[in-house]
Coordinates of C-alpha atoms and ligand atoms in Angstrom, one line a residue:
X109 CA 16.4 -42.4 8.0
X110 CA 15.0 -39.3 6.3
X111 CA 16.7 -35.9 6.7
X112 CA 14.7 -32.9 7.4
X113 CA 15.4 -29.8 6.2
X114 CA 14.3 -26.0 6.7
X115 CA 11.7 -24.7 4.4
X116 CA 10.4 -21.1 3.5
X117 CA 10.4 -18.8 6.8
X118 CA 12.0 -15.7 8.2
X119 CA 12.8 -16.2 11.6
X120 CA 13.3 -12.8 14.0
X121 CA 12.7 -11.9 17.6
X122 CA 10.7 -10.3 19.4
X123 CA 9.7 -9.8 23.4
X124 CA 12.5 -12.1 24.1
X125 CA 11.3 -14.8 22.2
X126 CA 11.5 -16.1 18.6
X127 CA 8.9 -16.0 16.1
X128 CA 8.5 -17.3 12.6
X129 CA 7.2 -15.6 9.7
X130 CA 5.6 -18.6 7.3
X131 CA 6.0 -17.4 3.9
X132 CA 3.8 -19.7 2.1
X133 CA 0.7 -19.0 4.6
X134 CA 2.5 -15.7 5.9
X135 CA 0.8 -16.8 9.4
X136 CA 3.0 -15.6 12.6
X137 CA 3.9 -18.0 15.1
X138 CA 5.7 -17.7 18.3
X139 CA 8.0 -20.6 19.3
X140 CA 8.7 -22.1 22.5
X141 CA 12.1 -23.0 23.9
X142 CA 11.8 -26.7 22.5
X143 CA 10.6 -25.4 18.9
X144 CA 12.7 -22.8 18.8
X145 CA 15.8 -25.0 19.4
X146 CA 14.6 -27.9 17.1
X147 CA 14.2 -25.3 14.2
X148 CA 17.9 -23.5 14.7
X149 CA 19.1 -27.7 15.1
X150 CA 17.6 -28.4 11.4
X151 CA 18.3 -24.8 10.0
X152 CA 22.4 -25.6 10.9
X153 CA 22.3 -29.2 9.1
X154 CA 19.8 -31.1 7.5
X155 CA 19.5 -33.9 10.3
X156 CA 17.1 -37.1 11.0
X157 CA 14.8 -36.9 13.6
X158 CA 16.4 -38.7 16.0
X159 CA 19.7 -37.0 15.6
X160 CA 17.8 -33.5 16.1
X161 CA 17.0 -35.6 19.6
X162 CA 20.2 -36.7 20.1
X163 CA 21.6 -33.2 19.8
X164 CA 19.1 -31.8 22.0
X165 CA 19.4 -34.2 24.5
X166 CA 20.9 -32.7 27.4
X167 CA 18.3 -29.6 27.2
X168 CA 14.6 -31.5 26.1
X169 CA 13.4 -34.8 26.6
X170 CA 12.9 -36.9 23.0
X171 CA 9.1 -36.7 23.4
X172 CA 8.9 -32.8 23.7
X173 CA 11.3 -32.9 20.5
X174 CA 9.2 -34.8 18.6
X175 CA 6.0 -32.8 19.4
X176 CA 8.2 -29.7 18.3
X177 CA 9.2 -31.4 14.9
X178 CA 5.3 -32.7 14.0
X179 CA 4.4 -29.1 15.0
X180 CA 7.2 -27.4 12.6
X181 CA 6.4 -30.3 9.8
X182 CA 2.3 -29.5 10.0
X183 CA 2.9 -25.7 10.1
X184 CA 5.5 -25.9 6.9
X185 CA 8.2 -24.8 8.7
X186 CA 10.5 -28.1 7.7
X187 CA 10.0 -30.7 5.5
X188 CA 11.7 -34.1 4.5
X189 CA 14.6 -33.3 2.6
X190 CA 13.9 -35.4 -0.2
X191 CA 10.3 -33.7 -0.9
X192 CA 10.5 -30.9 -3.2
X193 CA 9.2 -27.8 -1.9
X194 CA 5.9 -27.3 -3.5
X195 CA 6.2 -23.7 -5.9
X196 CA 4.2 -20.9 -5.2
X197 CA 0.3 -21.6 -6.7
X198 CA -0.2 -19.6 -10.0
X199 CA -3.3 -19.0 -9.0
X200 CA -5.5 -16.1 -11.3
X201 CA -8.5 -14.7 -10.2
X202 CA -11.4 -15.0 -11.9
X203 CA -12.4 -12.5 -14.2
X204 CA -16.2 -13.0 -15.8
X205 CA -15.6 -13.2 -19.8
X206 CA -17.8 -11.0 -22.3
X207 CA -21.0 -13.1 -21.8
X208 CA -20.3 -12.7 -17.8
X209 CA -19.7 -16.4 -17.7
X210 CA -16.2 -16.7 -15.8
X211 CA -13.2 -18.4 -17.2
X212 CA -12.8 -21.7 -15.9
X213 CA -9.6 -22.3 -14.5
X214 CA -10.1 -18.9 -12.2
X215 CA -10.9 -19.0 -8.7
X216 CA -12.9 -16.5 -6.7
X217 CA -14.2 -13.1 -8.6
X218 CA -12.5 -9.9 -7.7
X219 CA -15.3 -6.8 -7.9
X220 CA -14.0 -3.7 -8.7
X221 CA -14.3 -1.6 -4.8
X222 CA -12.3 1.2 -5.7
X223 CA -12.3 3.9 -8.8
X224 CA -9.9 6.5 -8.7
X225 CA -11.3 9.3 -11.0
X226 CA -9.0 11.7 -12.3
X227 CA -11.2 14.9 -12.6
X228 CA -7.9 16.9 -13.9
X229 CA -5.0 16.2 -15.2
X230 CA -3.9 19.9 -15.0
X231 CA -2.1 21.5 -11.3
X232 CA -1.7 24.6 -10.3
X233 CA 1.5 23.4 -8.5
X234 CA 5.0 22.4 -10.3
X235 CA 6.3 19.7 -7.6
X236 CA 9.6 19.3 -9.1
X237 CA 9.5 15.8 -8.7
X238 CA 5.9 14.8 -9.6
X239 CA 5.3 12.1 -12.0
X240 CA 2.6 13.8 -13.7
X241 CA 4.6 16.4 -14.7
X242 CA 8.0 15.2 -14.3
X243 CA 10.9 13.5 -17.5
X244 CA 9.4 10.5 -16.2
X245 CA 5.8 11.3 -17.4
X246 CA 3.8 8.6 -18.8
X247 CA 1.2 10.5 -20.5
X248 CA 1.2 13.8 -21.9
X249 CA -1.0 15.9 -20.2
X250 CA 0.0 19.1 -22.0
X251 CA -0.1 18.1 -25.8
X252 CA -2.1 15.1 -25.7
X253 CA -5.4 14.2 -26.8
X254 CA -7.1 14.0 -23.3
X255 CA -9.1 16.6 -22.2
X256 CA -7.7 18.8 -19.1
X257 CA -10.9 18.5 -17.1
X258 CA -13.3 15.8 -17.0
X259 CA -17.1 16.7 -18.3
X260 CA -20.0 15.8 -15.8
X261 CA -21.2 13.4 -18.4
X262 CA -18.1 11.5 -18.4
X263 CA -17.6 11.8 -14.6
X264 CA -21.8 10.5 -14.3
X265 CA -20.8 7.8 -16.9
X266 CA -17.9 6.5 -14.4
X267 CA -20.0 6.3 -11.1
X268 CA -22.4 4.4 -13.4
X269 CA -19.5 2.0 -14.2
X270 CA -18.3 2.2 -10.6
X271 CA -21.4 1.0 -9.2
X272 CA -22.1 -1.7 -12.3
X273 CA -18.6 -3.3 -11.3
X274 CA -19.4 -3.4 -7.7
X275 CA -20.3 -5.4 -5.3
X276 CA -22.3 -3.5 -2.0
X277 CA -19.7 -1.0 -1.4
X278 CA -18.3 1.1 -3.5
X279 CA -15.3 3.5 -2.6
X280 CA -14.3 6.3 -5.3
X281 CA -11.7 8.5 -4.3
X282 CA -11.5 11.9 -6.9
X283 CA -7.9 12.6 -7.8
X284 CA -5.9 15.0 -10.4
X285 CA -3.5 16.9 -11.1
X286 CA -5.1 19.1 -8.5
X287 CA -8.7 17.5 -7.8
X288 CA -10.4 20.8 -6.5
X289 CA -9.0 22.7 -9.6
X290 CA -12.3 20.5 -10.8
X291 CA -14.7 21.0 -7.6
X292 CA -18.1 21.7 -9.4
X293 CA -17.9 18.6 -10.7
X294 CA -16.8 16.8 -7.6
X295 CA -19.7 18.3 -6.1
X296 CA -22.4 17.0 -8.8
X297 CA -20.3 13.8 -8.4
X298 CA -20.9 13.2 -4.9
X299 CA -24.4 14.2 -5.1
X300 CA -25.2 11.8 -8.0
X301 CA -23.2 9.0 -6.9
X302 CA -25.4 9.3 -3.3
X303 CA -28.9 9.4 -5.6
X304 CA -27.5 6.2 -7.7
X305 CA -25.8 3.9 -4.8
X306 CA -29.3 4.6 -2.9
X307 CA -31.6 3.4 -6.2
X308 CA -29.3 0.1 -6.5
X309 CA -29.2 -0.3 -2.8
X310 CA -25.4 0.2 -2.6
X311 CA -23.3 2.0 -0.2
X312 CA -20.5 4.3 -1.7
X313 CA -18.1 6.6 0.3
X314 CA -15.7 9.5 -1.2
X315 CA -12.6 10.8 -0.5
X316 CA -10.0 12.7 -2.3
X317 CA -6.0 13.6 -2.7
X318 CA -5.2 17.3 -3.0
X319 CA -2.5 19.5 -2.4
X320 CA -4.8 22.0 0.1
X321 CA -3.7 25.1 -2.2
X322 CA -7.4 25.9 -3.3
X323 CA -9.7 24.7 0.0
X324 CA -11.5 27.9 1.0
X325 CA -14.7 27.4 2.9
X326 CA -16.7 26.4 1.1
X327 CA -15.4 23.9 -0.1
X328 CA -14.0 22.6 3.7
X329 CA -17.9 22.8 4.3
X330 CA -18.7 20.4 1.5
X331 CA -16.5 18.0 2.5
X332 CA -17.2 17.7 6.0
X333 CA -21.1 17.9 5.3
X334 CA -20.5 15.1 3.0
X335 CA -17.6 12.7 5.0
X336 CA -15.2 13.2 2.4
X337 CA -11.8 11.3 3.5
X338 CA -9.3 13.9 2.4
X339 CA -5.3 13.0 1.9
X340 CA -3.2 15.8 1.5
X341 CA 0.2 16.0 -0.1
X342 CA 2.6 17.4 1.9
X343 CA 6.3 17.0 2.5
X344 CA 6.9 18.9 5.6
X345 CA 7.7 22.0 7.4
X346 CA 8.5 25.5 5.1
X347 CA 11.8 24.7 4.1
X348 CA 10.9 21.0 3.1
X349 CA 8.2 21.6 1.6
X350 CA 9.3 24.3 -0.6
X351 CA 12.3 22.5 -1.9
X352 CA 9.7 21.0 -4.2
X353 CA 6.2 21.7 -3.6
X354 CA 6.4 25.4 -5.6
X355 CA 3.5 27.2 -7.7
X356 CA 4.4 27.4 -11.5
X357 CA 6.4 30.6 -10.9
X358 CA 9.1 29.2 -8.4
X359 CA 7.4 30.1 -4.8
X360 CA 7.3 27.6 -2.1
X361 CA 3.7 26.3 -1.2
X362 CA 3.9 26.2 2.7
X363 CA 2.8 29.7 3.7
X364 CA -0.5 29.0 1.6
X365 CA -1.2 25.8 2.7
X366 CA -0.4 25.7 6.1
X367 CA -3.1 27.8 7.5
X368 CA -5.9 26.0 5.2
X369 CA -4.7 22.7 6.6
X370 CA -5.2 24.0 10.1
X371 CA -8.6 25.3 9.5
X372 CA -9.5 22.2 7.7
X373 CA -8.2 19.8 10.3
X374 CA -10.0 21.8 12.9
X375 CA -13.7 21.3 10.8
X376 CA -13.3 17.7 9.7
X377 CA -13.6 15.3 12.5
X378 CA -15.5 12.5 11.1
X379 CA -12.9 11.2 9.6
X380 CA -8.2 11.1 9.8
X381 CA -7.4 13.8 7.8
X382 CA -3.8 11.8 6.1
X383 CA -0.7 13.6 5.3
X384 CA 1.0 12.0 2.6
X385 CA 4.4 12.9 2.2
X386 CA 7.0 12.4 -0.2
X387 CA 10.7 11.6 0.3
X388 CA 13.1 12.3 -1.7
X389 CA 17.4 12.5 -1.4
X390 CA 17.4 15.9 -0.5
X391 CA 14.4 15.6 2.2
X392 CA 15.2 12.7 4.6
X393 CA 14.9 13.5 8.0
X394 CA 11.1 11.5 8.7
X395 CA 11.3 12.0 12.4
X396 CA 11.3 16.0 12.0
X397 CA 8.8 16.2 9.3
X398 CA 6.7 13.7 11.2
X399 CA 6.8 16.0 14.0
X400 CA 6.1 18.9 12.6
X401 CA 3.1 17.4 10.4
X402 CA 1.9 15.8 13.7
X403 CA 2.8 18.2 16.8
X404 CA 2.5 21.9 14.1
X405 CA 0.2 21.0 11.6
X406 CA -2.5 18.4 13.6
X407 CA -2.6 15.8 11.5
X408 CA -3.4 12.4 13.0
X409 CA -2.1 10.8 10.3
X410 CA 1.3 10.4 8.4
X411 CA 1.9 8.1 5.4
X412 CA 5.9 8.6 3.9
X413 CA 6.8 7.1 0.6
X414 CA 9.9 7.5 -1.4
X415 CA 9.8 9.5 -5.0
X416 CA 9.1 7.5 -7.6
X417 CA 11.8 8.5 -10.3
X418 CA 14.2 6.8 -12.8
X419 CA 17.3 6.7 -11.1
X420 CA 19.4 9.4 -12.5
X421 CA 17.5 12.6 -11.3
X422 CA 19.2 14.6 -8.6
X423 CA 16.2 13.6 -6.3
X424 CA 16.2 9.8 -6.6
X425 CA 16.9 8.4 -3.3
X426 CA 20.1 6.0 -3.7
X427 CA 21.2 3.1 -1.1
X428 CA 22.7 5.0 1.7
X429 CA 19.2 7.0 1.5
X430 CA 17.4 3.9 1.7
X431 CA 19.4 2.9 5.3
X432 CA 18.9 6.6 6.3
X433 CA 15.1 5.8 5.4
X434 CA 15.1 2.6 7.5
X435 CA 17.0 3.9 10.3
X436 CA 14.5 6.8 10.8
X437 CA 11.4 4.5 9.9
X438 CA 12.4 2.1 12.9
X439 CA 13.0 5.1 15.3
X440 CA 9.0 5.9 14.7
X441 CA 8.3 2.4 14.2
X442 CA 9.5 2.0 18.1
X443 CA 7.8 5.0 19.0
X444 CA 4.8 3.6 17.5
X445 CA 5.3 0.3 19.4
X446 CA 5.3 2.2 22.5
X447 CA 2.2 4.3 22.3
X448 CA 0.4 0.7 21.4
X449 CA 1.4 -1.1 24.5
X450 CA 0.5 2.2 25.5
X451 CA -3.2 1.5 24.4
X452 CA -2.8 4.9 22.7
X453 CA -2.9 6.2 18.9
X454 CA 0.3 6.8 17.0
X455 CA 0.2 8.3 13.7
X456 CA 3.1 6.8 12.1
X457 CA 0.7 5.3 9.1
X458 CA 3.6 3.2 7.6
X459 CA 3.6 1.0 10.4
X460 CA -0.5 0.6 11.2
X461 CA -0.8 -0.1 7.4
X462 CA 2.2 -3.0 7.4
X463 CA 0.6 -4.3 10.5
X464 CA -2.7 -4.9 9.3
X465 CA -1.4 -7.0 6.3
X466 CA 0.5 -8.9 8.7
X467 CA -2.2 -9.6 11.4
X468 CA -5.0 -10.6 8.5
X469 CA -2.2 -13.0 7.2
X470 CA -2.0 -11.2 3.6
X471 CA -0.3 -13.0 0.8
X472 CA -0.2 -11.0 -2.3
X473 CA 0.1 -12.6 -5.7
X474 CA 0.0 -8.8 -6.8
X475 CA 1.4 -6.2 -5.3
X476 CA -1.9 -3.6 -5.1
X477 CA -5.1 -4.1 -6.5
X478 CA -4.2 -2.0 -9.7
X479 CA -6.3 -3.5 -11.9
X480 CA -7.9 -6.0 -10.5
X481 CA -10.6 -4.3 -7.4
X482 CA -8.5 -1.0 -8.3
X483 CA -9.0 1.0 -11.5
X484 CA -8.7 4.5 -12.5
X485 CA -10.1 6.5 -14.8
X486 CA -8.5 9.6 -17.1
X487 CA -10.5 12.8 -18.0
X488 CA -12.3 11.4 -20.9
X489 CA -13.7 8.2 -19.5
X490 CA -10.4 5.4 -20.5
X491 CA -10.2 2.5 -17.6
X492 CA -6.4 1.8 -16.8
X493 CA -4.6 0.2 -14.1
X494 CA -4.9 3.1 -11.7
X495 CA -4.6 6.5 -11.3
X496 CA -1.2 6.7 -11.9
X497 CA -1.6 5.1 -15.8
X498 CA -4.8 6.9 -16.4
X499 CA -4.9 8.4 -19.6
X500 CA -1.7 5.7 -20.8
X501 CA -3.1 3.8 -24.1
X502 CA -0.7 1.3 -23.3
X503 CA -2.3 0.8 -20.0
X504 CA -5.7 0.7 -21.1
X505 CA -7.8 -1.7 -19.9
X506 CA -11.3 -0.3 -21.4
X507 CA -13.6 3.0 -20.9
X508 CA -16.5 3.7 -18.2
X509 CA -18.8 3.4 -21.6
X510 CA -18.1 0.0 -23.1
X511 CA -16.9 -1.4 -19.4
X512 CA -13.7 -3.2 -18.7
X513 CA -11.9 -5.2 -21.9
X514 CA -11.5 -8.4 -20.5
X515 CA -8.8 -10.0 -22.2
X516 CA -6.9 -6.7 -21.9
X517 CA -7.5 -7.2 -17.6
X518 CA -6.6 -11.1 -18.2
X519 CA -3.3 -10.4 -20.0
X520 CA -2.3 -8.1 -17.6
X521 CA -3.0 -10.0 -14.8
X522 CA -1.5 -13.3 -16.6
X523 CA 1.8 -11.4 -16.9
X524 CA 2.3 -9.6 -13.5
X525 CA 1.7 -12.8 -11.5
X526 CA 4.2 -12.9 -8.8
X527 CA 5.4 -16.4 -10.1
X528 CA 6.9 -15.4 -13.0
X529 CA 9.0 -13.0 -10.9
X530 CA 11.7 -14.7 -10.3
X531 CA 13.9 -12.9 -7.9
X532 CA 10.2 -12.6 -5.7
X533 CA 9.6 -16.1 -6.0
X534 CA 12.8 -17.1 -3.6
X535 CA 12.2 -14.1 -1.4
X536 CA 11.0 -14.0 2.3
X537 CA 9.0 -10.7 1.9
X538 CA 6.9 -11.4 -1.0
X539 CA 4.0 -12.1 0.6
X540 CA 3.4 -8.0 1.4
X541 CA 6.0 -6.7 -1.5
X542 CA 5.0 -9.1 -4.3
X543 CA 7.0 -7.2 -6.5
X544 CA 6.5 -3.6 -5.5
X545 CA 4.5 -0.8 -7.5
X546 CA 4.0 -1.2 -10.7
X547 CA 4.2 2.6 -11.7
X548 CA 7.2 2.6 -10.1
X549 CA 8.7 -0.4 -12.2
X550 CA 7.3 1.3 -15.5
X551 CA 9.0 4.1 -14.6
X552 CA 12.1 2.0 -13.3
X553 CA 12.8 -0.2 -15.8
X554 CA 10.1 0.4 -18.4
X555 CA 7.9 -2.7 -17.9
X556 CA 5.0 -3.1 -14.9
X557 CA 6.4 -6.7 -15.0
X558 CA 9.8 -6.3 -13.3
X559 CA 9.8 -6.6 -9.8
X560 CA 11.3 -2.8 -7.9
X561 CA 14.8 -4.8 -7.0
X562 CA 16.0 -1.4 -6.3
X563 CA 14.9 -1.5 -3.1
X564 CA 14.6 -5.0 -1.7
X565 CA 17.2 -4.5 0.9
X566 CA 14.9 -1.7 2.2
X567 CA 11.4 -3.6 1.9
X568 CA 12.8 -6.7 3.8
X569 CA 14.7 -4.3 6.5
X570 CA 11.1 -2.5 7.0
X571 CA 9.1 -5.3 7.4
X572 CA 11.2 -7.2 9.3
X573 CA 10.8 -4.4 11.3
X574 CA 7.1 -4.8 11.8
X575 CA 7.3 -8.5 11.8
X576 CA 9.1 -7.4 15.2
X577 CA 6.3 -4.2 16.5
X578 CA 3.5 -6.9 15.5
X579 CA 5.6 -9.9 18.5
X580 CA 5.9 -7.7 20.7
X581 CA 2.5 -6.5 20.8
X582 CA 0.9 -9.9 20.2
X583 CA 3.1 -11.0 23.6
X584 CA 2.9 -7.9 25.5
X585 CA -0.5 -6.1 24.4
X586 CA -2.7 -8.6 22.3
X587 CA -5.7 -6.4 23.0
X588 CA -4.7 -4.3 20.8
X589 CA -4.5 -6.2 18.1
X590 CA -8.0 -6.8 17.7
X591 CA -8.5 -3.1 16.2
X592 CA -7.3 -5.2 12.8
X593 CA -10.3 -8.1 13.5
X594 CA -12.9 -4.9 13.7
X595 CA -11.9 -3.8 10.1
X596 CA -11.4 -7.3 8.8
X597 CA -15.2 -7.4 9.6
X598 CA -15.8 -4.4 8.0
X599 CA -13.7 -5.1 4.7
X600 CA -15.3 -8.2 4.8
X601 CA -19.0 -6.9 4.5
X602 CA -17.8 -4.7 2.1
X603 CA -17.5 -7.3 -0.6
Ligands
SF4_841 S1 10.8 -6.8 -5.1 FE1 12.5 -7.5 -3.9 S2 11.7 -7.4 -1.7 FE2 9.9 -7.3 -3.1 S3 9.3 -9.5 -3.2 FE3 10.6 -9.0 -5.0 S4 12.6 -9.7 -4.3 FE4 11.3 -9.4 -2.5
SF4_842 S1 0.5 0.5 -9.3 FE1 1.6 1.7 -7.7 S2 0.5 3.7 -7.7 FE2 -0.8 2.3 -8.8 S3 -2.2 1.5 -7.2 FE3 -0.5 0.1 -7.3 S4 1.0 0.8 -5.8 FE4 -0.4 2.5 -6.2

């Protein structure tokens, strides 16, 4: 008789029960009792069916065993022990060539949906940390040959591009340095990129990152008269934030931002208004800054992310940071739980982010869409992967004039695949991580292709975590769930 053995899953529990995260599908399932104990029998000992029987036999009947085995073999779950487990698909998507014919052995074409435009590369801020800026700059935005503010030509030439690389929809989001240190020509932007998407019969949205220092009125009017999504960079109350968010001279940024926040928040309901924060060693306690940004501040939204840094700088979060990090994220992530059984909103944006990948069943052969339906674009028109390698000639992957360089986007996407990572390819979270940022490896370990191993421990602790929120809602609250189906619908149309 054939042994059967365990195959590719995480297993955790939630509402009492235990669940099974599939890696190769990343589908959820819930197990009964029967399935539940056949899976622990074959995960213990590789066993024959009918001694998985025999050793269940005082708690199931044989029939209910086998049904739970032909379920677990048809899901993936377990497989005969003497079948190799199939590897990961190196699957690439398909890229059309020069002649827009696409390469044969690709599958499915990826449109470009979102251009991040850098409009500046200059900041009136110093954030002690920022990669921009920072020892662990990638492009010289001081010395180097890029211009420090992007023309309106070159901004009119990347909307062009934007909407030529499309498919229906087309999201660009203006970024810097400090975006609104370039806000006459965000304005002709938005304004031309309206009159353009309306002439091709496309739809195009806006939004922007800034760091709030410069919104005055008029510009808070623009935005909200033109549903501008706005993020804003912020790491917390006055004494977080000012630990690194200072002006050029040393002063902390929160007494001049605050109040604009407020004032903005209070004008611009169309759309969440995001905080984004930044965490770093010396600013690690999430449930205090997410009260303050929440409860103080109004914002309805909170997104946290550690620094990206090499690791030596004083503000480089190291292991025990990371379990602080976790600890703290799972304290909101409960809170966030309970509001949603609740039927009510949290803000905690970590967790409604992970959970939408989860309930949508994403499997990422690459870890963001940085250069594939993601580009970004420096201050004189280059294409790169996003907008954190804008203005990088080693990241260069064409210019908004002569259009993407094809075998440039092929190599890169031939060598990031998460199948040649090989620490990813035997690991439970890939599906979501695939290998983490790839700014972050660059800056890391000097190469976009090495998976972030710095902080596996963390990624698989966090979303084991909402593995766990998305069972308990899925027993205790499905309803809720289908918020994820609405946008699914909408993402969908969008392509
Ligand atoms: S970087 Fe680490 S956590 Fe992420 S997929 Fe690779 S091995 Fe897993
Ligand atoms: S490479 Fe990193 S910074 Fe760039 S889009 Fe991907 S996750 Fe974001």
């Amino acid at each position: 008789m054939i042994a059967l053995a365990a195959r590719e899953f995480h297993l955790f529990q939630a509402a009492g029960r235990d669940f099974l995260y599939l890696v190769p599908s990343a589908a959820v399932f819930a197990l009964d009792d029967v399935t539940s104990a056949v899976l622990r029998a074959v995960v213990d000992e590789k066993r024959t069916e009918s001694a998985v029987a025999d050793a269940l036999a005082g708690r199931f009947d044989r029939q209910a065993v086998q049904e739970a085995i032909a379920d677990l073999l048809a899901a993936r779950a377990i497989g005969y022990a003497h079948e190799p487990e199939a590897p990961a698909p190196r699957i690439l998507p398909l890229i059309p060539d020069a002649n827009g014919a696409g390469a044969s052995l690709r599958t499915g074409v990826i449109p470009l949906t979102t251009m991040v435009m850098n409009v500046t590369n200059q900041c009136n801020l110093a954030c002690t940390y920022c990669y921009e800026y920072g020892e662990d700059k990638i492009v010289d935005t001081e010395h180097g040959r890029k211009p420090k503010f992007m023309s309106e030509q070159t901004a009119r030439e990347s909307v062009d591009f934007l909407l030529r690389e499309s498919g229906s929809v087309a999201h660009l989001t203006f970024f810097g340095g400090e975006t609104l240190l370039n806000f006459p020509v965000l304005q002709s932007t938005v304004a031309y990129g309206r009159r353009r998407a309306a002439d091709l019969g496309k739809s195009i949205d806006f939004s922007l990152t800034t760091n709030a220092t410069l919104l005055r009125p008029e510009i808070v009017e623009f935005l909200v008269d033109n549903d501008v999504g706005v993020t804003i960079s912020i790491d917390g109350p006055r004494e977080v934030q000012d630990k690194f968010r200072v002006f050029h001279n040393g002063t902390g940024s929160y007494d001049v931002v605050a109040p604009k926040i407020k004032e903005l928040l209070k004008r611009h309901r169309s759309k969440p208004i995001a905080a984004r924060v930044t965490l770093t060693s010396a600013t690690q306690d999430i449930t205090r800054i997410y009260r303050h940004l929440t409860d103080e501040i109004g914002f309805g939204e909170v997104g946290c992310a550690p620094v990206t840094t090499s690791p030596g700088q004083s503000y480089a979060i190291g292991e025990r940071g990371f379990d602080n990090m976790l600890a703290q994220f799972r304290a909101l992530a409960q809170e966030w739980l309970e509001s949603s059984l609740a039927g009510r909103h949290h803000g905690f944006s970590n967790v409604t982010e992970s959970l939408e990948e989860i309930h949508k069943g994403v499997s990422k052969a690459y870890p963001c869409g940085a250069g594939l339906g993601l580009l970004g674009v420096s201050t004189d028109g280059d294409v790169a992967l996003c907008h954190r390698f804008a203005g990088s000639d080693a990241h260069k992957l064409g210019t908004v004039r002569d259009g993407v360089d094809r075998g440039a986007q092929i190599a890169f996407l031939e060598h990031n695949h998460i199948a040649d990572k090989t620490d990813c390819s035997r690991c439970w979270a890939r599906p979501l991580c695939s290998g983490g940022c790839y700014h972050e490896a660059h800056v890391r370990y000097g190469t976009t292709t090495h998976p972030n191993l710095h902080y596996c421990e963390w990624i698989r602790g966090w979303t084991d975590t909402c593995l766990r929120v998305y069972g308990e809602l899925s027993e205790r609250n499905p309803a809720f769930l289908a918020r994820f189906d609405r946008d699914e619908v909408r993402a969908e149309a969008a392509v």
